[in-house]
mmCIF file of C-alpha atoms in Angstrom:
data_model
loop_
_atom_site.group_PDB
_atom_site.id
_atom_site.type_symbol
_atom_site.label_atom_id
_atom_site.label_comp_id
_atom_site.label_asym_id
_atom_site.label_seq_id
_atom_site.Cartn_x
_atom_site.Cartn_y
_atom_site.Cartn_z
ATOM 1 C CA UNK Q 1 75.015 122.986 90.682
ATOM 2 C CA UNK Q 2 76.161 124.721 93.836
ATOM 3 C CA UNK Q 3 79.895 125.330 94.132
ATOM 4 C CA UNK Q 4 81.533 123.867 97.270
ATOM 5 C CA UNK Q 5 85.317 123.898 97.694
ATOM 6 C CA UNK Q 6 85.720 122.537 101.258
ATOM 7 C CA UNK Q 7 84.336 119.447 102.951
ATOM 8 C CA UNK Q 8 85.093 117.310 106.022
ATOM 9 C CA UNK Q 9 84.565 113.575 105.691
ATOM 10 C CA UNK Q 10 85.150 110.397 107.663
ATOM 11 C CA UNK Q 11 86.916 107.418 106.076
ATOM 12 C CA UNK Q 12 87.573 103.932 107.455
ATOM 13 C CA UNK Q 13 89.225 101.021 105.727
ATOM 14 C CA UNK Q 14 87.932 97.519 106.297
ATOM 15 C CA UNK Q 15 89.039 95.221 109.112
ATOM 16 C CA UNK Q 16 90.804 92.000 108.200
ATOM 17 C CA UNK Q 17 88.831 88.788 108.276
ATOM 18 C CA UNK Q 18 89.278 86.337 111.146
ATOM 19 C CA UNK Q 19 91.284 83.148 110.953
ATOM 20 C CA UNK Q 20 89.506 79.975 111.947
ATOM 21 C CA UNK Q 21 90.204 76.818 113.918
ATOM 22 C CA UNK Q 22 89.374 73.771 111.867
ATOM 23 C CA UNK Q 23 90.587 70.169 111.462
ATOM 24 C CA UNK Q 24 90.529 67.818 108.550
ATOM 25 C CA UNK Q 25 87.756 65.305 108.984
ATOM 26 C CA UNK Q 26 87.711 62.473 106.442
ATOM 27 C CA UNK Q 27 86.860 58.803 106.599
ATOM 28 C CA UNK Q 28 89.795 56.543 107.204
ATOM 29 C CA UNK Q 29 92.051 59.538 108.076
ATOM 30 C CA UNK Q 30 92.553 59.393 111.808
ATOM 31 C CA UNK Q 31 94.779 62.364 112.220
ATOM 32 C CA UNK Q 32 93.807 64.863 109.584
ATOM 33 C CA UNK Q 33 95.522 67.781 111.284
ATOM 34 C CA UNK Q 34 94.652 71.455 111.401
ATOM 35 C CA UNK Q 35 93.435 73.086 108.157
ATOM 36 C CA UNK Q 36 91.923 76.376 109.294
ATOM 37 C CA UNK Q 37 92.425 79.146 106.688
ATOM 38 C CA UNK Q 38 93.459 82.715 107.100
ATOM 39 C CA UNK Q 39 91.139 85.687 106.997
ATOM 40 C CA UNK Q 40 90.886 87.968 103.938
ATOM 41 C CA UNK Q 41 92.263 91.450 103.706
ATOM 42 C CA UNK Q 42 89.982 94.429 104.476
ATOM 43 C CA UNK Q 43 89.128 96.975 101.798
ATOM 44 C CA UNK Q 44 91.327 100.039 101.167
ATOM 45 C CA UNK Q 45 90.224 103.680 100.876
ATOM 46 C CA UNK Q 46 91.627 105.352 97.783
ATOM 47 C CA UNK Q 47 91.061 108.904 96.460
ATOM 48 C CA UNK Q 48 91.198 109.426 92.724
ATOM 49 C CA UNK Q 49 91.183 112.674 90.700
ATOM 50 C CA UNK Q 50 88.722 112.651 87.796
ATOM 51 C CA UNK Q 51 88.123 115.287 85.154
ATOM 52 C CA UNK Q 52 84.325 115.259 85.106
ATOM 53 C CA UNK Q 53 83.837 116.924 88.537
ATOM 54 C CA UNK Q 54 84.323 120.580 89.459
ATOM 55 C CA UNK Q 55 82.877 120.821 92.978
ATOM 56 C CA UNK Q 56 82.808 118.974 96.284
ATOM 57 C CA UNK Q 57 79.072 119.321 96.703
ATOM 58 C CA UNK Q 58 78.583 115.537 96.761
ATOM 59 C CA UNK Q 59 80.464 115.339 100.089
ATOM 60 C CA UNK Q 60 77.915 117.593 101.782
ATOM 61 C CA UNK Q 61 75.378 114.764 101.592
ATOM 62 C CA UNK Q 62 77.698 111.784 101.874
ATOM 63 C CA UNK Q 63 80.268 112.308 104.644
ATOM 64 C CA UNK Q 64 81.071 108.782 105.823
ATOM 65 C CA UNK Q 65 82.959 106.218 103.733
ATOM 66 C CA UNK Q 66 83.621 102.725 105.055
ATOM 67 C CA UNK Q 67 85.223 99.761 103.333
ATOM 68 C CA UNK Q 68 83.979 96.268 103.997
ATOM 69 C CA UNK Q 69 85.622 93.745 106.261
ATOM 70 C CA UNK Q 70 87.587 90.877 104.742
ATOM 71 C CA UNK Q 71 85.960 87.444 104.665
ATOM 72 C CA UNK Q 72 86.690 84.977 107.441
ATOM 73 C CA UNK Q 73 88.830 81.930 106.755
ATOM 74 C CA UNK Q 74 87.344 78.421 106.399
ATOM 75 C CA UNK Q 75 88.300 74.810 106.657
ATOM 76 C CA UNK Q 76 90.327 72.967 104.012
ATOM 77 C CA UNK Q 77 92.888 75.795 104.175
ATOM 78 C CA UNK Q 78 90.516 78.251 102.480
ATOM 79 C CA UNK Q 79 91.489 81.914 102.809
ATOM 80 C CA UNK Q 80 88.697 84.426 103.220
ATOM 81 C CA UNK Q 81 87.828 86.750 100.309
ATOM 82 C CA UNK Q 82 89.536 90.156 100.240
ATOM 83 C CA UNK Q 83 87.092 93.090 100.427
ATOM 84 C CA UNK Q 84 86.700 95.480 97.540
ATOM 85 C CA UNK Q 85 88.597 98.754 97.526
ATOM 86 C CA UNK Q 86 86.472 101.938 97.966
ATOM 87 C CA UNK Q 87 87.482 104.543 95.428
ATOM 88 C CA UNK Q 88 86.391 108.114 96.264
ATOM 89 C CA UNK Q 89 86.348 110.283 93.160
ATOM 90 C CA UNK Q 90 87.245 113.948 93.635
ATOM 91 C CA UNK Q 91 87.792 116.888 91.219
ATOM 92 C CA UNK Q 92 91.230 117.566 89.829
ATOM 93 C CA UNK Q 93 93.056 120.016 92.120
ATOM 94 C CA UNK Q 94 91.684 118.558 95.389
ATOM 95 C CA UNK Q 95 94.033 118.653 98.334
ATOM 96 C CA UNK Q 96 93.554 116.274 101.302
ATOM 97 C CA UNK Q 97 94.398 117.584 104.798
ATOM 98 C CA UNK Q 98 94.521 115.946 108.156
ATOM 99 C CA UNK Q 99 91.942 116.922 110.751
ATOM 100 C CA UNK Q 100 94.181 119.768 111.945
ATOM 101 C CA UNK Q 101 93.661 121.393 108.461
ATOM 102 C CA UNK Q 102 97.406 122.071 108.241
ATOM 103 C CA UNK Q 103 99.058 118.716 107.479
ATOM 104 C CA UNK Q 104 98.592 117.952 103.762
ATOM 105 C CA UNK Q 105 98.264 114.265 103.053
ATOM 106 C CA UNK Q 106 98.019 114.490 99.253
ATOM 107 C CA UNK Q 107 97.531 116.818 96.289
ATOM 108 C CA UNK Q 108 95.530 115.301 93.426
ATOM 109 C CA UNK Q 109 96.415 117.795 90.761
ATOM 110 C CA UNK Q 110 96.474 115.491 87.721
ATOM 111 C CA UNK Q 111 93.651 113.425 86.231
ATOM 112 C CA UNK Q 112 93.941 109.778 87.234
ATOM 113 C CA UNK Q 113 96.268 110.454 90.166
ATOM 114 C CA UNK Q 114 95.492 108.288 93.184
ATOM 115 C CA UNK Q 115 96.167 108.387 96.892
ATOM 116 C CA UNK Q 116 95.927 105.363 99.190
ATOM 117 C CA UNK Q 117 94.822 107.054 102.359
ATOM 118 C CA UNK Q 118 93.654 104.139 104.553
ATOM 119 C CA UNK Q 119 95.010 100.638 104.108
ATOM 120 C CA UNK Q 120 92.754 97.706 104.888
ATOM 121 C CA UNK Q 121 93.647 95.459 107.818
ATOM 122 C CA UNK Q 122 95.405 92.137 107.253
ATOM 123 C CA UNK Q 123 93.487 88.915 107.795
ATOM 124 C CA UNK Q 124 94.081 86.876 110.913
ATOM 125 C CA UNK Q 125 95.952 83.580 110.793
ATOM 126 C CA UNK Q 126 94.089 80.287 110.909
ATOM 127 C CA UNK Q 127 95.254 77.397 113.082
ATOM 128 C CA UNK Q 128 96.982 75.737 110.115
ATOM 129 C CA UNK Q 129 99.547 78.544 110.295
ATOM 130 C CA UNK Q 130 100.533 77.628 113.859
ATOM 131 C CA UNK Q 131 101.201 73.916 113.199
ATOM 132 C CA UNK Q 132 104.638 72.822 114.301
ATOM 133 C CA UNK Q 133 106.454 69.542 114.887
ATOM 134 C CA UNK Q 134 105.732 69.843 118.609
ATOM 135 C CA UNK Q 135 102.262 71.331 118.352
ATOM 136 C CA UNK Q 136 100.479 69.294 115.751
ATOM 137 C CA UNK Q 137 96.928 70.236 116.730
ATOM 138 C CA UNK Q 138 96.929 73.992 117.557
ATOM 139 C CA UNK Q 139 93.660 75.467 118.632
ATOM 140 C CA UNK Q 140 94.742 79.045 118.084
ATOM 141 C CA UNK Q 141 93.436 81.452 115.434
ATOM 142 C CA UNK Q 142 93.913 85.208 115.270
ATOM 143 C CA UNK Q 143 91.369 87.941 114.790
ATOM 144 C CA UNK Q 144 91.787 90.162 111.742
ATOM 145 C CA UNK Q 145 93.804 93.354 112.109
ATOM 146 C CA UNK Q 146 91.667 96.492 112.369
ATOM 147 C CA UNK Q 147 91.572 98.988 109.483
ATOM 148 C CA UNK Q 148 92.601 102.607 109.659
ATOM 149 C CA UNK Q 149 90.123 105.432 110.278
ATOM 150 C CA UNK Q 150 90.369 109.216 110.286
ATOM 151 C CA UNK Q 151 88.629 112.484 109.617
ATOM 152 C CA UNK Q 152 90.063 114.455 106.714
ATOM 153 C CA UNK Q 153 89.425 117.837 105.111
ATOM 154 C CA UNK Q 154 89.065 118.134 101.317
ATOM 155 C CA UNK Q 155 89.970 121.418 99.777
ATOM 156 C CA UNK Q 156 89.485 122.114 96.103
ATOM 157 C CA UNK Q 157 91.846 124.474 94.261
ATOM 158 C CA UNK Q 158 90.684 124.997 90.715
ATOM 159 C CA UNK Q 159 93.124 124.280 87.942
ATOM 160 C CA UNK Q 160 93.368 127.511 85.903
ATOM 161 C CA UNK Q 161 96.088 129.237 83.880
ATOM 162 C CA UNK Q 162 94.998 132.800 84.612
ATOM 163 C CA UNK Q 163 93.584 134.227 87.817
ATOM 164 C CA UNK Q 164 91.247 137.283 87.786
ATOM 165 C CA UNK Q 165 91.678 139.541 90.780
ATOM 166 C CA UNK Q 166 90.412 142.958 91.680
ATOM 167 C CA UNK Q 167 87.974 144.869 93.845
ATOM 168 C CA UNK Q 168 84.240 144.120 93.528
ATOM 169 C CA UNK Q 169 82.655 145.636 90.400
ATOM 170 C CA UNK Q 170 85.975 145.894 88.602
ATOM 171 C CA UNK Q 171 84.454 144.136 85.590
ATOM 172 C CA UNK Q 172 85.882 140.650 86.123
ATOM 173 C CA UNK Q 173 82.657 138.739 85.462
ATOM 174 C CA UNK Q 174 81.898 140.878 82.394
ATOM 175 C CA UNK Q 175 85.411 140.175 81.002
ATOM 176 C CA UNK Q 176 84.990 136.416 81.625
ATOM 177 C CA UNK Q 177 81.657 136.329 79.833
ATOM 178 C CA UNK Q 178 83.110 138.320 76.913
ATOM 179 C CA UNK Q 179 86.119 136.118 76.258
ATOM 180 C CA UNK Q 180 84.650 132.682 77.065
ATOM 181 C CA UNK Q 181 81.388 130.753 77.090
ATOM 182 C CA UNK Q 182 81.049 131.144 80.843
ATOM 183 C CA UNK Q 183 77.891 132.943 81.968
ATOM 184 C CA UNK Q 184 78.473 134.467 85.406
ATOM 185 C CA UNK Q 185 75.864 136.787 86.853
ATOM 186 C CA UNK Q 186 76.113 140.315 85.361
ATOM 187 C CA UNK Q 187 73.802 143.224 86.216
ATOM 188 C CA UNK Q 188 73.596 146.996 86.030
ATOM 189 C CA UNK Q 189 73.836 147.430 89.789
ATOM 190 C CA UNK Q 190 76.812 146.873 92.150
ATOM 191 C CA UNK Q 191 77.297 143.338 93.519
ATOM 192 C CA UNK Q 192 80.088 140.832 93.804
ATOM 193 C CA UNK Q 193 80.535 137.303 92.549
ATOM 194 C CA UNK Q 194 79.886 134.790 95.351
ATOM 195 C CA UNK Q 195 81.484 131.660 93.885
ATOM 196 C CA UNK Q 196 84.524 131.094 91.630
ATOM 197 C CA UNK Q 197 83.783 130.745 87.934
ATOM 198 C CA UNK Q 198 85.902 129.077 85.224
ATOM 199 C CA UNK Q 199 85.999 130.021 81.537
ATOM 200 C CA UNK Q 200 88.001 128.577 78.618
ATOM 201 C CA UNK Q 201 89.522 131.102 76.192
ATOM 202 C CA UNK Q 202 90.397 129.836 72.680
ATOM 203 C CA UNK Q 203 92.603 132.143 70.600
ATOM 204 C CA UNK Q 204 93.279 129.557 67.878
ATOM 205 C CA UNK Q 205 93.102 125.826 67.226
ATOM 206 C CA UNK Q 206 96.207 125.166 69.277
ATOM 207 C CA UNK Q 207 96.067 128.079 71.753
ATOM 208 C CA UNK Q 208 93.727 128.079 74.663
ATOM 209 C CA UNK Q 209 93.820 128.658 78.434
ATOM 210 C CA UNK Q 210 91.518 128.621 81.455
ATOM 211 C CA UNK Q 211 90.586 131.721 83.439
ATOM 212 C CA UNK Q 212 89.380 131.607 87.046
ATOM 213 C CA UNK Q 213 87.179 134.447 88.271
ATOM 214 C CA UNK Q 214 87.056 134.659 92.069
ATOM 215 C CA UNK Q 215 84.891 136.864 94.303
ATOM 216 C CA UNK Q 216 86.197 140.432 94.629
ATOM 217 C CA UNK Q 217 88.559 141.324 97.468
ATOM 218 C CA UNK Q 218 88.056 144.273 99.779
ATOM 219 C CA UNK Q 219 90.317 145.940 102.270
ATOM 220 C CA UNK Q 220 90.774 143.658 105.307
ATOM 221 C CA UNK Q 221 89.819 140.488 103.421
ATOM 222 C CA UNK Q 222 92.730 138.641 105.108
ATOM 223 C CA UNK Q 223 91.070 139.422 108.459
ATOM 224 C CA UNK Q 224 87.710 138.061 107.338
ATOM 225 C CA UNK Q 225 86.116 141.202 105.955
ATOM 226 C CA UNK Q 226 83.619 140.662 103.169
ATOM 227 C CA UNK Q 227 83.876 137.155 101.749
ATOM 228 C CA UNK Q 228 87.424 136.863 103.113
ATOM 229 C CA UNK Q 229 90.410 135.723 101.077
ATOM 230 C CA UNK Q 230 89.788 131.972 101.141
ATOM 231 C CA UNK Q 231 88.916 131.958 97.438
ATOM 232 C CA UNK Q 232 92.438 133.116 96.607
ATOM 233 C CA UNK Q 233 93.425 129.468 96.939
ATOM 234 C CA UNK Q 234 91.826 128.903 93.514
ATOM 235 C CA UNK Q 235 94.398 131.081 91.799
ATOM 236 C CA UNK Q 236 97.507 129.708 93.579
ATOM 237 C CA UNK Q 237 98.216 127.395 90.655
ATOM 238 C CA UNK Q 238 97.835 130.100 87.972
ATOM 239 C CA UNK Q 239 100.676 131.127 85.678
ATOM 240 C CA UNK Q 240 99.731 134.805 85.758
ATOM 241 C CA UNK Q 241 97.336 137.153 87.550
ATOM 242 C CA UNK Q 242 95.115 139.541 85.610
ATOM 243 C CA UNK Q 243 94.417 142.507 87.870
ATOM 244 C CA UNK Q 244 91.425 144.515 86.677
ATOM 245 C CA UNK Q 245 90.929 148.056 87.985
ATOM 246 C CA UNK Q 246 87.750 150.063 87.557
ATOM 247 C CA UNK Q 247 88.781 153.078 85.461
ATOM 248 C CA UNK Q 248 85.634 155.032 86.324
ATOM 249 C CA UNK Q 249 86.976 155.721 89.816
ATOM 250 C CA UNK Q 250 88.956 158.894 90.593
ATOM 251 C CA UNK Q 251 92.722 158.855 89.937
ATOM 252 C CA UNK Q 252 93.493 158.409 93.619
ATOM 253 C CA UNK Q 253 90.897 155.734 93.920
ATOM 254 C CA UNK Q 254 92.416 153.805 91.033
ATOM 255 C CA UNK Q 255 95.843 153.768 92.731
ATOM 256 C CA UNK Q 256 94.267 152.860 96.082
ATOM 257 C CA UNK Q 257 92.458 149.944 94.416
ATOM 258 C CA UNK Q 258 95.739 148.555 93.117
ATOM 259 C CA UNK Q 259 97.412 148.956 96.528
ATOM 260 C CA UNK Q 260 94.535 147.304 98.347
ATOM 261 C CA UNK Q 261 94.702 144.149 96.210
ATOM 262 C CA UNK Q 262 98.470 143.956 96.377
ATOM 263 C CA UNK Q 263 98.322 144.212 100.174
ATOM 264 C CA UNK Q 264 95.723 141.410 100.390
ATOM 265 C CA UNK Q 265 97.836 139.192 98.120
ATOM 266 C CA UNK Q 266 100.855 139.691 100.333
ATOM 267 C CA UNK Q 267 98.873 138.981 103.484
ATOM 268 C CA UNK Q 268 97.424 135.790 102.018
ATOM 269 C CA UNK Q 269 100.811 134.364 101.117
ATOM 270 C CA UNK Q 270 101.053 131.231 99.070
ATOM 271 C CA UNK Q 271 103.414 132.972 96.597
ATOM 272 C CA UNK Q 272 100.595 135.021 95.037
ATOM 273 C CA UNK Q 273 102.387 138.328 95.518
ATOM 274 C CA UNK Q 274 105.361 136.967 93.520
ATOM 275 C CA UNK Q 275 103.371 135.767 90.533
ATOM 276 C CA UNK Q 276 103.500 137.693 87.246
ATOM 277 C CA UNK Q 277 100.827 140.374 87.181
ATOM 278 C CA UNK Q 278 99.210 142.123 84.251
ATOM 279 C CA UNK Q 279 97.481 145.333 85.389
ATOM 280 C CA UNK Q 280 94.609 146.461 83.208
ATOM 281 C CA UNK Q 281 92.604 149.698 83.509
ATOM 282 C CA UNK Q 282 89.086 148.577 82.653
ATOM 283 C CA UNK Q 283 85.952 150.431 81.488
ATOM 284 C CA UNK Q 284 87.847 152.946 79.393
ATOM 285 C CA UNK Q 285 84.821 153.350 77.136
ATOM 286 C CA UNK Q 286 83.400 155.614 79.869
ATOM 287 C CA UNK Q 287 86.504 157.819 80.065
ATOM 288 C CA UNK Q 288 87.916 160.714 78.044
ATOM 289 C CA UNK Q 289 91.385 160.263 76.524
ATOM 290 C CA UNK Q 290 92.954 162.704 78.971
ATOM 291 C CA UNK Q 291 91.379 160.851 81.901
ATOM 292 C CA UNK Q 292 92.724 157.545 80.662
ATOM 293 C CA UNK Q 293 96.195 159.017 80.349
ATOM 294 C CA UNK Q 294 96.009 160.572 83.830
ATOM 295 C CA UNK Q 295 94.995 157.277 85.462
ATOM 296 C CA UNK Q 296 97.500 155.170 83.516
ATOM 297 C CA UNK Q 297 100.325 157.524 84.469
ATOM 298 C CA UNK Q 298 99.404 157.407 88.167
ATOM 299 C CA UNK Q 299 99.211 153.599 88.115
ATOM 300 C CA UNK Q 300 102.564 153.231 86.313
ATOM 301 C CA UNK Q 301 104.255 155.493 88.872
ATOM 302 C CA UNK Q 302 102.742 153.580 91.779
ATOM 303 C CA UNK Q 303 103.271 150.027 90.485
ATOM 304 C CA UNK Q 304 106.381 150.385 88.291
ATOM 305 C CA UNK Q 305 104.737 148.268 85.625
ATOM 306 C CA UNK Q 306 103.366 149.072 82.218
ATOM 307 C CA UNK Q 307 99.572 149.463 82.368
ATOM 308 C CA UNK Q 308 97.217 148.040 79.760
ATOM 309 C CA UNK Q 309 93.760 149.480 79.034
ATOM 310 C CA UNK Q 310 90.621 147.718 78.001
ATOM 311 C CA UNK Q 311 86.833 147.775 77.859
ATOM 312 C CA UNK Q 312 85.096 144.446 78.032
ATOM 313 C CA UNK Q 313 81.693 145.836 77.168
ATOM 314 C CA UNK Q 314 82.920 147.760 74.096
ATOM 315 C CA UNK Q 315 85.452 145.017 73.168
ATOM 316 C CA UNK Q 316 88.268 147.560 73.149
ATOM 317 C CA UNK Q 317 91.800 146.117 73.353
ATOM 318 C CA UNK Q 318 90.435 142.760 74.613
ATOM 319 C CA UNK Q 319 92.366 140.785 72.019
ATOM 320 C CA UNK Q 320 95.606 142.532 73.017
ATOM 321 C CA UNK Q 321 95.156 141.561 76.638
ATOM 322 C CA UNK Q 322 94.300 137.945 75.704
ATOM 323 C CA UNK Q 323 97.392 137.694 73.524
ATOM 324 C CA UNK Q 324 99.550 138.963 76.410
ATOM 325 C CA UNK Q 325 97.992 136.376 78.708
ATOM 326 C CA UNK Q 326 98.589 133.609 76.208
ATOM 327 C CA UNK Q 327 102.293 134.537 76.005
ATOM 328 C CA UNK Q 328 102.599 134.103 79.785
ATOM 329 C CA UNK Q 329 100.717 130.827 79.804
ATOM 330 C CA UNK Q 330 102.728 129.365 76.901
ATOM 331 C CA UNK Q 331 106.009 130.308 78.649
ATOM 332 C CA UNK Q 332 104.858 128.805 81.937
ATOM 333 C CA UNK Q 333 103.800 125.533 80.287
ATOM 334 C CA UNK Q 334 107.161 125.267 78.539
ATOM 335 C CA UNK Q 335 109.022 125.775 81.816
ATOM 336 C CA UNK Q 336 106.896 123.150 83.580
ATOM 337 C CA UNK Q 337 107.444 120.705 80.717
ATOM 338 C CA UNK Q 338 111.223 121.201 80.990
ATOM 339 C CA UNK Q 339 111.083 120.801 84.778
ATOM 340 C CA UNK Q 340 109.058 117.595 84.434
ATOM 341 C CA UNK Q 341 111.474 116.274 81.859
ATOM 342 C CA UNK Q 342 114.429 117.014 84.131
ATOM 343 C CA UNK Q 343 112.783 115.300 87.123
ATOM 344 C CA UNK Q 344 111.735 112.203 85.159
ATOM 345 C CA UNK Q 345 114.480 109.578 85.209
ATOM 346 C CA UNK Q 346 115.515 108.180 81.810
ATOM 347 C CA UNK Q 347 114.647 104.511 81.219
#
């Protein structure tokens, strides 16, 4: 299945049904009076987050969604049938923006969360509604109210606990395939991941977290170089960033790689530069001990953080890195649970 994280669609709720002009006609009843019913309500447009979708590819082929019009009223004071609601199912983490792509209308970040985007039009009044003591035979009925319509942008931000960042060929896809059941493309020649990948890491029966691997960043990504920095949106919700650095580069190149990614994170915004970051020197199986020490020292002086080392291919220190990530994820979940508890009013 092809990954698609943005789509533009058209939605329109149903118009209300029309009211009718009708009079009671029965034998031996000379003045039956007006009995025209009201029109039915038009169908609503609702978005719902579901947990069995992970891409917006369906909206590439179906881009128009229209709800039905409400039924017209009828005689004998019969109200028209209300139209069915159209429920558009989207992946968890989908954000809905107005046509200007800046005004966010909703953020469906929890399974089952719904957003009523377009409300169906009300039905028109039948002539029975306009009966008064001075106007006993009104011949007026209203048309149904029109529904709402608009173009909206859907943007998917993957729900993950850990975000993998780094330059292309830093070993992100290899790490993801080593610690999870995900199978991203891996080869013995330089290339970069083209689409975000998700992998679930299980350390124990009760400990697990989700890792998001995004395409590698290059210098000038925020200006559109390479694949750009749009995919960084998929790690905005992460608790911690895992920054992998290719240890086979020269010492100056290792430091430059760290600075390049940090610069791109700051330019992107979204609070990514302020997220906790674990810096890992990768591919140490190809380095001598003195080379590892030299590169780690240079990185620690440049970043001011303690640097971890690892080799995904040789499975060196991978468990140590995963345990460190789990500690961050567990702490973040506890803080969110406390925040949710504080915001939820007691009943």
